[in-house]
Structure formats: C-alpha cells, structure tokens
Short mmCIF file of C-alpha atoms in Angstrom, two decimals:
data_model
loop_
_atom_site.label_atom_id
_atom_site.label_comp_id
_atom_site.label_asym_id
_atom_site.label_seq_id
_atom_site.Cartn_x
_atom_site.Cartn_y
_atom_site.Cartn_z
CA MET A 1 -21.97 14.24 25.66
CA LEU A 2 -19.95 15.11 22.54
CA LEU A 3 -22.81 14.59 20.07
CA GLN A 4 -25.07 16.86 22.09
CA GLU A 5 -22.39 19.56 22.32
CA LEU A 6 -21.69 19.52 18.57
CA MET A 7 -25.39 19.68 17.69
CA ALA A 8 -25.86 22.64 20.03
CA GLU A 9 -22.82 24.40 18.53
CA ALA A 10 -24.20 23.98 15.01
CA GLY A 11 -27.81 24.66 15.96
CA ILE A 12 -28.97 21.25 14.78
CA LYS A 13 -32.23 19.80 16.11
CA ASN A 14 -33.03 16.11 16.55
CA LEU A 15 -35.53 16.31 13.69
CA THR A 16 -32.87 17.68 11.32
CA LEU A 17 -30.51 14.84 12.14
CA SER A 18 -33.36 12.37 11.78
CA GLU A 19 -34.02 13.58 8.23
CA VAL A 20 -30.32 13.50 7.29
CA LEU A 21 -29.72 9.99 8.67
CA GLN A 22 -33.12 8.55 7.74
CA TYR A 23 -33.69 7.31 11.31
CA ASP A 24 -36.77 7.84 13.47
CA VAL A 25 -36.48 10.96 15.64
CA SER A 26 -37.01 8.85 18.78
CA TYR A 27 -33.77 6.98 18.02
CA ILE A 28 -31.91 10.25 17.57
CA SER A 29 -33.20 11.48 20.92
CA LYS A 30 -31.89 8.34 22.65
CA TRP A 31 -28.49 8.66 20.91
CA VAL A 32 -28.13 12.28 21.96
CA THR A 33 -28.96 11.57 25.60
CA GLY A 34 -26.83 8.42 25.68
CA ARG A 35 -29.73 6.10 26.53
CA LEU A 36 -29.13 4.05 23.38
CA LEU A 37 -26.14 3.56 21.06
CA PRO A 38 -26.32 2.92 17.31
CA SER A 39 -25.32 -0.52 16.08
CA GLU A 40 -21.61 -1.00 15.47
CA LYS A 41 -22.08 -2.06 11.85
CA SER A 42 -23.66 1.35 11.05
CA ILE A 43 -21.55 3.63 13.25
CA ASP A 44 -18.98 4.56 10.61
CA GLN A 45 -21.63 5.77 8.16
CA ILE A 46 -23.58 7.54 10.92
CA THR A 47 -20.60 9.44 12.37
CA ARG A 48 -19.48 10.56 8.90
CA ALA A 49 -22.95 11.91 8.14
CA ILE A 50 -23.20 13.67 11.52
CA SER A 51 -19.79 15.33 11.16
CA ALA A 52 -20.76 16.60 7.68
CA CYS A 53 -24.07 17.90 9.04
CA VAL A 54 -22.36 19.69 11.92
CA VAL A 55 -19.80 21.44 9.71
CA LYS A 56 -22.53 22.50 7.29
CA GLY A 57 -24.63 23.93 10.14
CA LEU A 58 -21.88 26.05 11.73
CA SER A 59 -22.00 29.82 11.32
CA GLU A 60 -18.92 31.39 9.72
CA GLU A 61 -17.73 32.70 13.09
CA LYS A 62 -18.17 29.36 14.84
CA LYS A 63 -16.64 27.55 11.90
CA GLU A 64 -13.45 29.64 12.12
CA LYS A 65 -13.28 28.94 15.85
CA MET A 66 -13.83 25.21 15.31
CA LEU A 67 -11.15 25.08 12.59
CA MET A 68 -8.64 26.69 14.95
CA LEU A 69 -9.52 24.48 17.94
CA ASN A 70 -9.20 21.32 15.84
CA GLU A 71 -6.06 22.49 14.01
CA SER A 72 -7.83 22.00 10.67
CA ALA A 73 -6.87 23.73 7.43
CA ASP A 74 -10.29 23.52 5.78
CA GLU A 75 -13.84 22.21 6.18
CA GLU A 76 -12.97 18.76 4.81
CA GLU A 77 -10.19 18.29 7.37
CA LEU A 78 -12.47 19.59 10.14
CA GLN A 79 -15.11 17.09 9.11
CA ASP A 80 -12.55 14.27 9.38
CA LYS A 81 -11.46 15.47 12.84
CA LEU A 82 -15.06 15.57 14.12
CA TYR A 83 -15.68 12.12 12.63
CA GLU A 84 -12.69 10.76 14.57
CA LYS A 85 -13.83 12.37 17.83
CA LEU A 86 -17.37 11.06 17.45
CA LEU A 87 -16.09 7.59 16.68
CA GLN A 88 -13.77 7.58 19.68
CA ALA A 89 -16.58 8.84 21.93
CA TYR A 90 -18.82 6.05 20.62
CA TYR A 91 -16.34 3.29 21.46
CA GLU A 92 -15.67 4.79 24.87
CA SER A 93 -19.43 4.75 25.53
CA LYS A 94 -19.59 1.22 24.16
CA GLY A 95 -17.00 0.11 26.69
CA GLU A 96 -18.94 1.68 29.55
CA GLU A 97 -22.13 0.03 28.30
CA LEU A 98 -20.45 -3.39 28.35
CA LYS A 99 -19.16 -2.83 31.88
CA LYS A 100 -22.64 -1.90 33.17
CA SER A 101 -24.10 -5.01 31.57
CA GLY A 102 -21.53 -7.16 33.37
CA LYS A 103 -20.00 -8.33 30.09
CA ASN A 104 -16.41 -8.05 28.97
CA GLY A 105 -15.70 -4.37 29.51
CA LYS A 106 -12.80 -4.14 27.11
CA GLN A 107 -13.33 -1.53 24.43
CA ILE A 108 -13.54 -2.75 20.84
CA LEU A 109 -11.51 -0.35 18.74
CA LYS A 110 -11.13 -0.26 14.97
CA MET A 111 -7.65 0.08 13.54
CA HIS A 112 -8.40 3.18 11.50
CA MET A 113 -8.35 5.39 14.60
CA PRO A 114 -4.59 5.11 15.29
CA MET A 115 -3.92 5.07 11.56
CA ARG A 116 -5.76 8.34 11.00
CA ARG A 117 -4.17 9.85 14.09
CA LEU A 118 -0.76 8.88 12.71
CA ILE A 119 -1.46 10.50 9.34
CA GLU A 120 -2.76 13.66 10.99
CA ASP A 121 0.38 13.89 13.13
CA VAL A 122 2.62 13.29 10.12
CA ARG A 123 1.00 16.01 8.04
CA PHE A 124 0.66 18.55 10.84
CA PHE A 125 4.21 18.23 12.13
CA HIS A 126 5.71 18.08 8.64
CA ASP A 127 3.88 21.21 7.48
CA ASP A 128 4.85 23.15 10.59
CA ARG A 129 8.43 21.81 10.56
CA LYS A 130 8.24 20.85 14.23
CA GLY A 131 10.71 18.02 13.96
CA SER A 132 10.62 14.31 13.34
CA ILE A 133 7.95 11.77 14.25
CA LYS A 134 8.96 8.34 15.53
CA ILE A 135 6.48 5.47 15.58
CA ALA A 136 6.97 1.88 16.72
CA ALA A 137 4.35 -0.84 16.45
CA VAL A 138 3.78 -4.56 16.99
CA ILE A 139 0.87 -5.58 14.77
CA ASP A 140 -0.31 -9.00 13.67
CA LEU A 141 -1.17 -7.62 10.23
CA PHE A 142 -2.51 -10.80 8.67
CA SER A 143 -4.92 -11.33 11.58
CA LEU A 144 -6.65 -7.96 11.14
CA ASP A 145 -10.09 -7.72 9.58
CA ARG A 146 -10.28 -6.56 5.95
CA GLU A 147 -11.33 -2.96 6.66
CA SER A 148 -8.61 -2.45 9.25
CA ARG A 149 -5.95 -3.92 6.98
CA LEU A 150 -6.87 -1.55 4.16
CA LEU A 151 -6.81 1.49 6.40
CA PHE A 152 -3.58 0.44 8.05
CA ALA A 153 -2.08 -0.02 4.61
CA GLY A 154 -2.97 3.62 4.00
CA ILE A 155 -5.79 2.86 1.57
CA GLU A 156 -9.21 4.48 1.68
CA LYS A 157 -11.79 4.81 -1.09
CA GLY A 158 -9.37 3.27 -3.58
CA HIS A 159 -6.57 5.77 -2.96
CA PHE A 160 -3.47 6.03 -0.80
CA LEU A 161 -3.97 8.35 2.18
CA MET A 162 -0.27 9.21 2.36
CA GLU A 163 1.02 10.42 -0.99
CA GLU A 164 3.54 13.09 -0.03
CA LYS A 165 7.10 12.29 1.01
CA TYR A 166 7.89 12.63 4.73
CA PRO A 167 11.61 11.95 5.25
CA ASN A 168 11.49 12.94 8.94
CA VAL A 169 9.03 10.20 9.84
CA GLU A 170 10.46 6.95 11.23
CA PHE A 171 8.02 4.04 11.37
CA THR A 172 9.20 0.71 12.79
CA MET A 173 6.80 -2.23 12.69
CA ILE A 174 7.08 -5.80 13.97
CA PHE A 175 4.61 -8.24 12.39
CA ASN A 176 4.09 -11.99 12.09
CA ALA A 177 4.50 -13.68 8.70
CA ASN A 178 4.63 -17.24 10.03
CA PRO A 179 1.98 -19.22 8.11
CA VAL A 180 1.74 -22.01 10.72
CA VAL A 181 -0.06 -19.95 13.34
CA ARG A 182 -2.41 -18.38 10.77
CA GLU A 183 -2.80 -21.34 8.41
CA GLU A 184 -6.61 -21.33 8.28
CA LYS A 185 -6.76 -17.60 7.54
CA ALA A 186 -3.80 -17.48 5.15
CA ASP A 187 -4.53 -16.29 1.62
CA SER A 188 -1.25 -15.99 -0.27
CA VAL A 189 -2.75 -13.89 -3.09
CA TYR A 190 -4.57 -11.33 -0.95
CA ASP A 191 -1.86 -11.27 1.73
CA SER A 192 0.90 -10.67 -0.83
CA ILE A 193 -0.93 -7.86 -2.64
CA PHE A 194 -1.92 -6.27 0.68
CA LEU A 195 1.67 -6.34 1.94
CA ILE A 196 3.05 -4.85 -1.30
CA HIS A 197 0.53 -2.02 -1.21
CA MET A 198 1.30 -1.29 2.43
CA LEU A 199 5.00 -1.12 1.57
CA THR A 200 4.16 1.19 -1.34
CA SER A 201 2.12 3.48 0.90
CA PHE A 202 4.85 3.73 3.52
CA SER A 203 7.71 4.09 1.04
CA HIS A 204 7.17 7.84 1.53
CA VAL A 205 8.40 7.58 5.13
CA ASN A 206 11.44 5.93 6.72
CA PHE A 207 9.75 2.57 7.17
CA GLY A 208 11.22 -0.66 8.56
CA LEU A 209 9.33 -3.97 8.75
CA TYR A 210 10.46 -6.83 11.01
CA ASP A 211 9.11 -10.41 11.08
CA GLN A 212 8.78 -11.96 14.53
CA LEU A 213 6.46 -14.73 15.72
CA SER A 214 5.96 -12.83 19.00
CA ALA A 215 3.67 -10.38 17.13
CA TYR A 216 0.96 -13.03 16.80
CA GLY A 217 -2.35 -11.74 18.18
CA LYS A 218 -0.92 -8.40 19.31
CA PHE A 219 -1.62 -4.78 18.55
CA LEU A 220 0.80 -2.28 20.13
CA PHE A 221 1.23 1.19 18.69
CA ALA A 222 3.41 3.98 20.09
CA ALA A 223 4.00 7.40 18.55
CA LYS A 224 6.90 8.78 20.59
CA ASP A 225 6.02 11.88 22.66
CA ARG A 226 2.39 11.66 21.44
CA PHE A 227 0.21 8.63 22.27
CA CYS A 228 0.12 4.84 22.43
CA LEU A 229 -2.40 2.07 22.14
CA SER A 230 -2.12 -1.51 23.36
CA GLY A 231 -4.49 -4.37 22.68
CA MET A 232 -5.06 -7.98 21.71
CA LEU A 233 -6.74 -9.30 18.56
CA GLN A 234 -9.75 -11.57 18.93
CA GLU A 235 -9.42 -14.93 17.20
CA ASP A 236 -12.94 -15.17 15.77
CA ASP A 237 -13.76 -11.79 14.24
CA ARG A 238 -10.22 -10.31 13.97
CA GLU A 239 -11.23 -7.15 15.83
CA CYS A 240 -9.04 -5.52 18.45
CA LEU A 241 -9.91 -5.52 22.11
CA ALA A 242 -8.29 -2.24 23.08
CA VAL A 243 -6.85 -2.46 26.57
CA GLN A 244 -5.54 1.08 26.80
CA TRP A 245 -5.32 4.33 24.89
CA ASN A 246 -2.69 6.41 26.66
CA GLU A 247 -1.26 9.90 26.24
CA ASP A 248 0.92 9.76 29.35
CA LEU A 249 4.27 10.54 27.74
CA GLU A 250 6.30 8.46 30.19
CA ALA A 251 4.23 5.36 29.41
CA VAL A 252 4.17 6.18 25.69
CA ASN A 253 7.94 6.51 25.41
CA GLU A 254 8.58 3.42 27.53
CA LEU A 255 6.45 1.34 25.15
CA TYR A 256 8.24 2.90 22.17
CA GLN A 257 11.65 1.93 23.59
CA ARG A 258 10.56 -1.62 24.41
CA ILE A 259 9.29 -2.21 20.87
CA THR A 260 12.39 -0.81 19.15
CA MET A 261 14.64 -2.96 21.37
CA PHE A 262 13.32 -6.07 19.61
CA CYS A 263 14.08 -4.79 16.10
CA CYS A 264 17.30 -6.24 14.74
CA GLN A 265 18.92 -6.79 11.35
CA GLU A 266 18.30 -10.55 11.49
CA THR A 267 14.51 -10.09 11.50
CA LEU A 268 14.36 -7.24 8.97
CA ALA A 269 11.90 -8.42 6.31
CA PHE A 270 12.98 -6.11 3.48
CA ARG A 271 16.27 -4.32 2.86
CA LYS A 272 16.12 -0.98 1.08
CA SER A 273 18.32 -0.71 -1.97
CA SER A 274 18.55 0.95 -5.39
CA ILE A 275 19.18 -0.24 -8.93
CA TRP A 276 22.59 1.43 -8.76
CA GLU A 277 23.51 -0.53 -5.60
CA MET A 278 22.16 -3.77 -7.07
CA LEU A 279 24.34 -3.29 -10.14
CA LEU A 280 27.43 -2.47 -8.06
CA ASN A 281 27.12 -5.53 -5.82
CA HIS A 282 26.00 -7.73 -8.77
CA GLU A 283 22.57 -8.52 -7.28
CA TYR A 284 20.91 -7.34 -10.47
CA MET A 285 22.95 -9.85 -12.51
CA GLN A 286 22.46 -12.51 -9.83
CA LEU A 287 18.74 -12.45 -10.58
CA MET A 288 19.50 -13.34 -14.19
CA ILE A 289 21.79 -16.30 -13.49
CA SER A 290 19.63 -17.87 -10.79
CA THR A 291 17.18 -20.71 -11.30
CA ASP A 292 13.39 -20.66 -10.92
CA ILE A 293 13.15 -17.12 -12.34
CA LYS A 294 9.71 -15.50 -12.10
CA TRP A 295 8.88 -11.89 -13.04
CA LEU A 296 5.64 -10.03 -12.42
CA LEU A 297 5.66 -6.71 -14.30
CA GLY A 298 3.27 -3.95 -13.31
CA HIS A 299 4.84 -1.42 -15.68
CA ILE A 300 7.27 -1.41 -18.61
CA THR A 301 10.93 -1.45 -17.56
CA GLU A 302 14.39 -1.80 -19.14
CA LEU A 303 14.22 -5.60 -18.87
CA LEU A 304 12.49 -6.32 -22.18
CA LEU A 305 13.72 -3.86 -24.80
CA PRO A 306 15.03 -4.24 -28.36
CA ASP A 307 18.81 -3.77 -28.66
CA GLU A 308 18.61 -0.64 -30.81
CA LEU A 309 16.32 1.20 -28.40
CA PHE A 310 18.33 0.06 -25.37
CA SER A 311 21.49 1.59 -26.83
CA GLN A 312 19.66 4.87 -27.49
CA LEU A 313 18.38 5.08 -23.91
CA VAL A 314 21.74 4.24 -22.31
CA GLU A 315 23.11 7.42 -23.91
CA GLN A 316 20.37 9.45 -22.18
CA LEU A 317 21.27 8.32 -18.63
CA PRO A 318 22.68 10.92 -16.18
CA GLU A 319 26.41 11.61 -16.28
CA GLU A 320 27.15 9.60 -13.12
CA TRP A 321 25.96 6.47 -14.98
CA HIS A 322 28.31 6.88 -17.93
CA GLY A 323 30.96 4.69 -16.34
CA LYS A 324 28.45 1.84 -16.11
CA LYS A 325 27.54 1.71 -19.81
CA GLU A 326 29.57 -1.43 -20.45
CA GLU A 327 28.03 -3.15 -17.43
CA LEU A 328 24.52 -2.16 -18.54
CA GLU A 329 25.12 -3.50 -22.03
CA ARG A 330 26.40 -6.77 -20.55
CA VAL A 331 23.34 -7.11 -18.31
CA HIS A 332 21.01 -6.32 -21.20
CA ASN A 333 22.65 -8.88 -23.49
CA PHE A 334 22.50 -11.52 -20.78
CA SER A 335 18.82 -10.86 -19.96
CA SER A 336 17.97 -11.04 -23.68
CA HIS A 337 19.78 -14.38 -23.89
CA ILE A 338 17.98 -15.70 -20.79
CA LEU A 339 14.67 -14.60 -22.27
CA GLN A 340 15.32 -16.63 -25.42
CA THR A 341 16.90 -19.75 -23.92
CA GLY A 342 16.58 -19.93 -20.15
CA PRO A 343 13.81 -21.24 -17.86
CA ILE A 344 11.80 -18.13 -16.98
CA GLN A 345 8.16 -17.30 -16.28
CA ILE A 346 6.88 -13.79 -16.95
CA MET A 347 3.46 -12.27 -16.20
CA ILE A 348 2.66 -8.75 -17.37
CA TYR A 349 -0.35 -6.67 -16.32
CA GLU A 350 -2.39 -5.53 -19.31
CA SER A 351 -2.60 -2.07 -17.70
CA ALA A 352 1.20 -1.80 -18.14
CA PHE A 353 0.66 -1.70 -21.90
CA THR A 354 -2.31 0.68 -21.87
CA ASP A 355 -0.48 3.13 -19.60
CA PHE A 356 2.65 2.85 -21.73
CA VAL A 357 0.84 3.51 -25.01
CA ILE A 358 -0.82 6.64 -23.63
CA SER A 359 2.03 8.13 -21.57
CA GLY A 360 5.13 6.69 -23.23
CA GLU A 361 6.69 6.44 -19.76
CA LEU A 362 9.42 3.85 -19.31
CA ASP A 363 11.15 2.87 -16.08
CA PHE A 364 14.74 2.65 -17.32
CA TYR A 365 16.89 1.53 -14.37
CA ASN A 366 14.67 3.63 -12.09
CA HIS A 367 14.95 6.69 -14.32
CA LYS A 368 11.77 8.08 -15.82
CA VAL A 369 12.14 8.20 -19.60
CA LEU A 370 9.43 9.43 -21.99
CA LEU A 371 9.52 7.64 -25.32
CA THR A 372 8.40 9.01 -28.65
CA VAL A 373 5.52 7.27 -30.42
CA GLU A 374 8.06 5.69 -32.77
CA GLN A 375 10.02 4.30 -29.80
CA ARG A 376 6.82 3.00 -28.18
CA LEU A 377 6.09 1.10 -31.38
CA MET A 378 9.57 -0.44 -31.23
CA VAL A 379 8.84 -1.72 -27.70
CA LEU A 380 5.38 -3.07 -28.54
CA GLU A 381 6.57 -4.84 -31.66
CA TYR A 382 9.40 -6.40 -29.64
CA TYR A 383 6.85 -7.71 -27.10
CA LEU A 384 4.76 -9.10 -29.95
CA MET A 385 7.83 -10.94 -31.22
CA ILE A 386 8.46 -12.35 -27.73
CA PHE A 387 4.87 -13.57 -27.33
CA GLN A 388 5.02 -15.20 -30.75
CA GLY A 389 8.49 -16.69 -30.25
CA GLU A 390 9.79 -19.88 -28.75
CA LYS A 391 9.01 -18.65 -25.22
CA LYS A 392 5.24 -18.87 -25.76
CA GLY A 393 3.63 -20.49 -22.74
CA SER A 394 6.28 -18.94 -20.51
CA ILE A 395 4.82 -15.42 -20.81
CA LYS A 396 1.25 -14.59 -19.78
CA LEU A 397 -0.90 -11.47 -19.72
CA ILE A 398 -2.93 -10.42 -16.66
CA GLU A 399 -6.16 -8.52 -17.25
CA GLY A 400 -7.70 -6.61 -14.35
CA GLY A 401 -6.65 -7.14 -10.74
CA PHE A 402 -6.87 -10.05 -8.34
CA SER A 403 -8.71 -8.11 -5.65
CA THR A 404 -11.20 -5.25 -5.97
CA ASP A 405 -9.60 -3.70 -2.88
CA PHE A 406 -6.42 -2.85 -4.80
CA GLN A 407 -7.14 -2.93 -8.53
CA TYR A 408 -7.49 0.85 -8.95
CA ILE A 409 -4.31 1.82 -7.09
CA THR A 410 -1.13 0.29 -8.47
CA ASN A 411 0.21 -2.96 -9.88
CA PRO A 412 3.40 -4.35 -8.36
CA CYS A 413 6.66 -5.40 -9.99
CA MET A 414 7.99 -8.55 -8.34
CA PHE A 415 11.18 -10.43 -9.22
CA LEU A 416 11.63 -13.90 -7.72
CA SER A 417 14.41 -16.44 -8.10
CA SER A 418 16.16 -19.18 -6.16
CA SER A 419 18.85 -16.81 -4.85
CA ILE A 420 17.46 -13.27 -4.72
CA CYS A 421 14.01 -11.66 -4.71
CA TYR A 422 13.11 -8.01 -4.81
CA LEU A 423 10.17 -5.64 -5.26
CA ARG A 424 10.06 -2.57 -7.46
CA LEU A 425 7.27 -0.51 -5.95
CA GLU A 426 5.27 1.86 -8.10
CA ASN A 427 5.10 4.83 -5.73
CA GLY A 428 5.07 7.59 -8.33
CA CYS A 429 8.59 8.86 -7.81
CA TYR A 430 11.04 6.05 -8.80
CA ASN A 431 12.75 6.64 -5.47
CA ASP A 432 12.84 4.56 -2.28
CA ASN A 433 11.02 1.88 -4.24
CA ILE A 434 13.53 -1.01 -4.34
CA LEU A 435 13.13 -3.55 -1.55
CA VAL A 436 15.28 -6.69 -1.45
CA LEU A 437 13.53 -9.53 0.34
CA ASN A 438 15.36 -10.91 3.41
CA ASP A 439 12.60 -13.00 4.96
CA LYS A 440 12.14 -16.67 3.93
CA GLN A 441 8.53 -16.82 5.08
CA ILE A 442 7.53 -13.85 2.95
CA ARG A 443 9.52 -15.29 0.06
CA ASP A 444 7.50 -18.51 0.38
CA MET A 445 4.27 -16.52 0.52
CA PHE A 446 5.21 -14.57 -2.62
CA GLY A 447 6.15 -17.86 -4.30
CA LYS A 448 2.70 -19.34 -3.51
CA PHE A 449 1.10 -16.12 -4.72
CA TYR A 450 2.87 -16.38 -8.08
CA HIS A 451 2.20 -20.12 -8.39
CA THR A 452 -1.51 -19.64 -7.67
CA ILE A 453 -1.91 -16.90 -10.26
CA TRP A 454 0.15 -18.72 -12.90
CA ASN A 455 -1.63 -22.06 -12.56
CA HIS A 456 -5.10 -21.43 -11.16
CA ARG A 457 -6.41 -18.03 -12.27
CA GLN A 458 -7.41 -18.70 -15.85
CA ASP A 459 -10.28 -16.26 -15.27
CA MET A 460 -7.81 -13.38 -15.28
CA VAL A 461 -4.61 -14.69 -16.86
CA LEU A 462 -4.46 -14.93 -20.65
CA GLU A 463 -2.11 -17.60 -21.93
CA SER A 464 -3.50 -18.27 -25.40
CA GLU A 465 -0.88 -17.06 -27.90
CA GLU A 466 -3.60 -16.02 -30.34
CA GLU A 467 -5.53 -13.96 -27.77
CA VAL A 468 -2.44 -12.34 -26.23
CA CYS A 469 -0.97 -11.40 -29.61
CA SER A 470 -4.32 -9.96 -30.63
CA ARG A 471 -4.19 -7.64 -27.59
CA ILE A 472 -0.62 -6.57 -28.38
CA ARG A 473 -1.62 -5.79 -31.98
CA GLN A 474 -4.43 -3.60 -30.64
CA TYR A 475 -1.89 -1.62 -28.58
CA ILE A 476 0.32 -1.27 -31.67
CA GLN A 477 -2.65 0.02 -33.66
CA SER A 478 -3.46 2.52 -30.90
CA ALA A 479 0.14 3.76 -30.89
CA ARG A 480 0.02 4.17 -34.68
CA LEU A 481 -3.12 6.26 -34.34
CA LEU A 482 -1.23 8.51 -31.92
CA GLU A 483 1.55 8.79 -34.47
CA ASP A 484 -0.98 9.78 -37.16
CA VAL A 485 -2.42 12.47 -34.86
CA LYS A 486 1.08 13.80 -34.23
#
C-alpha cells in the first residue's frame, strides 16, 4: 500500500503520524493496513499533512532519490506530487471498497486531480522544451461543485496556479452555458465571475471555449499522448463518478480527436482580439454607438480621461500607432460625448482607484502607462467631476468583491451593449486579454449579472453621490500626500 511504503521510506511510525494528524493511533494503524479508510470530507487535509510529514522525515540521500523519481524541482513540488499520489490511491481504494460492499463501484474523483496533472505537465514540458501540449475536454462547468470549479479555474488559496505564459499549450474545452437545463443551480453573479476568472487563468495558454448543450452532465478530459479521464456528473452533489482513468495512448488520442471534431466556429463562445483590431474593424466605436451600454471597470483605462491628459498620452504611444492618432482622438471625443449625454451605466471597483493612486498604472489602449502624481490627480479630479455631474445615478462605485472566492485575485473589465460585448481581462501582461463575446447565452448571463449587481446589491454598491464623492476626495487627498512626499 502506498501509505505504508512512504512511511517506511521516511522512517515514520504510526505514533508519529497519530501525533501529527491528531488521530488515535488505532485509526492510523487501520489506514496503513487498508482495513479502514478516512472519511472523504477529511481526506484532502489528511493527505496534505501526510505528504508534508513524509518529505520532512526523508534523509538527504532518500530525498534526492525521491525528487528524481517524482521529477520534482524542490521539496514543495515533491510534497505536491506525493499528495496527488496519496489522493489517487485513496479514491482507487474507495472504489474497491464500494465494489466489495455491493454498492455502486464507480470511483468518485475530485476535479483537482486532472487539473493538477495538467499544470504539472504544462510546467514540466515547457521547462524542458519537449514540445507542445494539446488538451481537449468536455466539461459541464456550471454543474461542478464549488471546490472543483475553483481548482479547474486555476485558483487555489486565493491565487492563480498558472501565472506564466505557455504559448505551446493548446487547450480546447466544450461546456454547457444553457440556463434551461441548469435553471435551479444557476447563479448569474457567481457563474459570471467564475467564468471570467477561468478565462483569465487560461489566457496564458492557447485556450478555446465552445458552448454546446451536449456537454451537460459530462466530464471528459484528454491530454494528447499523456492521459485521459471520462466520467459523468451526479445531479445531487455535483461530484464526478469517474468511469475511467486511462493512459493507453491509443484510447487517449482517440478521445482527443473525437472531442476536437465537435469544436467549430459557430459554437466558439469568445473570439480573441486586440484593441488594435477592434479599432481597425470599428468594433471599439460600435460599442459607443450602441444602445443599452453597460461598463464594469476593474481598473483605470483610456475610456474616462480628461482631454488634456488624453492628448499627452496619445503622443507616448508606440510608433506603429502614430497613424491612428486621428482615429483615437475621434473615439475619445465620441466617448466623452456619450458619457455626458447618452444612456450609459458605469460601475467602477473601488480597488481600481486605490491601485491607481499607489501605482499610477493606466491601461491606455492595452499599453501600460505610468502616470506622474500630477497626472493621477488630473484623472481623479475628472472622475470627481463625472460623479458630481449630470450623469449622477448612472455611475456607481463597487466596494469589495461579490464572492470571497475571487475577491483577492482580480476584478474584471466588462463592456456590454446591444450590438457588441467584450471582456478586458486583467492577466498582468496586457496581452491576450481581449475576448469578444460570440455566445448569446453567455451574453444573457452577463446581462443578468450586471442587472443583479446594479439593482439588488446595495450592500456593496455605493450610489449616493455624497458618499461616492467623499471616497473620490479621499483618493485625491492621498495622491496629494504622495506629491508632497515627492
């Protein structure tokens, strides 16, 4: 048994493990011999503690050997590998236990196992330059349990697991966004924020997302030339009944081909673009002249800037943009006019202001620009004028986040209108972060998300002109203090 082998390798006794885990030694003895399995609700915590205990107990010689056998760069990575192996061994034993009891013998498998395996493959093959990785999946994302959704979105302990850029990784996913078949479980606010964060996490790979009703209740995952997993999601508890984990390359690649066959342009949920492309094909302007305009701003962009500062920043753009100066000025003038006269709703995260005051970073047509303290004051005073102007009631301030699962990671920028909708992901590099929305069902979900926040979240959305302006004045005062220090 794996647990027994690891304990022997590290020289760990049952009593030692009992003290570490705070379980009676008799329980530990039964776990080690396989006579009893820990409860599923505690297994994650238990396997993490055991893997840490094993690594700590290894001699230097055995540790070096274990690092090499598990293709681990350091003790932390080795600990993660042992955790994965212990967890997999547990669920395999759980399946055998169910079979012996005469119950459903299908193995219950958490989603984080293939997700972690994917990330390990990505990092290992990228670092060793062994070629590209191709993954295809059919996953009913919105039917997964909360923990699995977070891990599959690449989020653990409040951070993205995949932060580096991996251009040689191709990840194709089919999912189901149809609200009819998931009506009781649908939560437009949580689902929208989850989806945006997943897209942000996977913006560092070549990621394509396709919406098809056929994904309902399914979990199929194939990493070409590596492994595959197939299963069905249970209706009640949203866990996956894993039918098969397979490393037979013929079966793996056949599943990969079958999944990719169903991916077509018509079902592509988001189309990758850039600000440059959106300007060239007039999509950027189209957003301004549409009806039902709604903006959600997670950071400060070129959209709301005073004329004087805008003209200064246009001169700082790279040389290849110089031929677009006239177009940029036209777009800016039109957006300023829309802001003053047109029907538009704008929500801005309070964190966008705090980050801006401290860093001075501005997203200017997807170019990172660092403003002086004087320029930051120009922006803040312009926002104060907007909040105090005739558009009051059409601009609101969001404090905090709408879900504790995501509030410490990133805040999205979302632009919705009757004719075009797009996301501006905050992935730390202002690259591969523009996604134009193709899918009507997701557009409807984002629309409900915005409507819910705008109308029904008074606990987190400030709309009082007096209170909002008071916050803006505080940011202005903070910026002036920075100027005094300078």
